[in-house]
Coordinates of C-alpha atoms in Angstrom, one line a residue:
X1 CA 0.0 0.0 0.0
X2 CA 1.6 3.3 -1.1
X3 CA 0.7 6.5 0.8
X4 CA 1.5 9.9 -0.5
X5 CA 1.5 12.5 2.3
X6 CA 0.3 15.9 1.2
X7 CA 1.3 19.2 2.7
X8 CA -0.8 20.6 5.5
X9 CA -2.8 23.5 4.2
X10 CA -2.5 26.8 6.1
X11 CA -3.4 30.4 5.1
X12 CA -0.9 32.8 3.6
X13 CA 1.1 34.1 6.6
X14 CA 0.8 37.7 7.8
X15 CA 4.0 39.7 8.1
X16 CA 4.3 39.0 11.8
X17 CA 3.8 35.2 11.5
X18 CA 6.6 32.6 11.3
X19 CA 5.7 29.1 10.1
X20 CA 8.5 26.7 11.2
X21 CA 9.5 23.9 8.9
X22 CA 12.3 21.3 9.1
X23 CA 14.0 22.6 6.0
X24 CA 15.7 25.6 7.5
X25 CA 18.1 25.9 10.5
X26 CA 17.0 27.7 13.7
X27 CA 19.2 30.7 13.0
X28 CA 17.1 31.6 10.0
X29 CA 13.9 31.9 12.1
X30 CA 15.7 33.7 14.9
X31 CA 16.9 36.3 12.4
X32 CA 13.4 36.6 11.1
X33 CA 12.0 37.2 14.6
X34 CA 14.7 39.9 15.3
X35 CA 13.9 41.6 12.0
X36 CA 10.2 41.7 13.0
X37 CA 11.1 43.3 16.3
X38 CA 13.3 45.9 14.6
X39 CA 10.5 46.7 12.2
X40 CA 8.3 47.7 15.1
X41 CA 6.1 44.6 15.6
X42 CA 5.2 44.0 19.3
X43 CA 3.6 40.6 18.6
X44 CA 5.1 37.7 16.7
X45 CA 3.2 34.5 16.0
X46 CA 5.1 31.2 15.6
X47 CA 3.4 28.1 14.2
X48 CA 4.7 24.6 13.9
X49 CA 3.1 21.3 13.0
X50 CA 4.2 17.7 13.5
X51 CA 8.0 17.3 13.6
X52 CA 8.4 21.1 13.4
X53 CA 6.9 21.6 16.9
X54 CA 10.4 21.1 18.5
X55 CA 11.7 23.9 16.2
X56 CA 8.9 26.2 17.1
X57 CA 9.7 25.7 20.8
X58 CA 13.4 26.1 20.2
X59 CA 12.7 29.5 18.5
X60 CA 10.5 30.7 21.3
X61 CA 13.1 29.7 23.8
X62 CA 15.8 31.5 21.8
X63 CA 14.0 34.8 21.6
X64 CA 11.9 34.8 24.8
X65 CA 14.3 37.3 26.4
X66 CA 13.2 39.9 23.8
X67 CA 9.5 39.7 24.8
X68 CA 7.5 40.3 27.9
X69 CA 5.0 37.5 27.6
X70 CA 4.8 34.1 25.9
X71 CA 1.5 32.3 25.2
X72 CA 1.4 28.7 24.0
X73 CA -1.7 27.0 22.5
X74 CA -1.8 23.4 21.1
X75 CA -4.3 21.8 18.8
X76 CA -4.6 19.2 16.1
X77 CA -4.9 19.8 12.4
X78 CA -6.1 17.3 9.8
X79 CA -4.1 16.4 6.7
X80 CA -5.5 14.6 3.7
X81 CA -3.2 11.9 2.3
X82 CA -3.5 10.1 -1.0
X83 CA -3.6 6.3 -0.7
X84 CA -3.2 4.0 -3.7
X85 CA -6.3 3.3 -5.8
X86 CA -7.5 6.9 -5.6
X87 CA -8.4 6.5 -2.0
X88 CA -7.8 9.2 0.6
X89 CA -7.3 9.1 4.3
X90 CA -7.4 11.8 7.0
X91 CA -4.7 11.8 9.6
X92 CA -4.4 14.1 12.7
X93 CA -1.3 16.2 12.9
X94 CA -0.4 18.0 16.2
X95 CA 0.2 21.7 16.0
X96 CA 1.5 24.5 18.2
X97 CA 0.9 28.2 18.1
X98 CA 3.1 30.5 20.1
X99 CA 2.4 34.2 20.6
X100 CA 5.3 36.3 21.7
X101 CA 4.0 39.7 23.0
X102 CA 5.3 43.0 24.2
X103 CA 8.9 43.6 23.1
X104 CA 11.4 44.7 25.7
X105 CA 13.7 47.6 25.2
X106 CA 17.0 46.4 23.7
X107 CA 20.0 48.0 25.4

């Protein structure tokens, strides 16, 4: 039985949202968060699904000293996979959403 996993659909990200994947190293996302802070954003949203949850938590831990509060929410998203013979199956994928709020003054 051959299963083709499809990408999890998500809306086009807003400027202050970071979707974590396993394709890029952590330093890319840290730089993105720092750029958002320097641009004047006081809230940064970090999203990760499946194996990228650890990366989302690593990013939040790396930049938490720049923010006043950190809010974490978990849920489950559903992905539609293609199974041989034109069948489909739905599988649950765990997700995490982290809100970093209130930037601290950088000295």
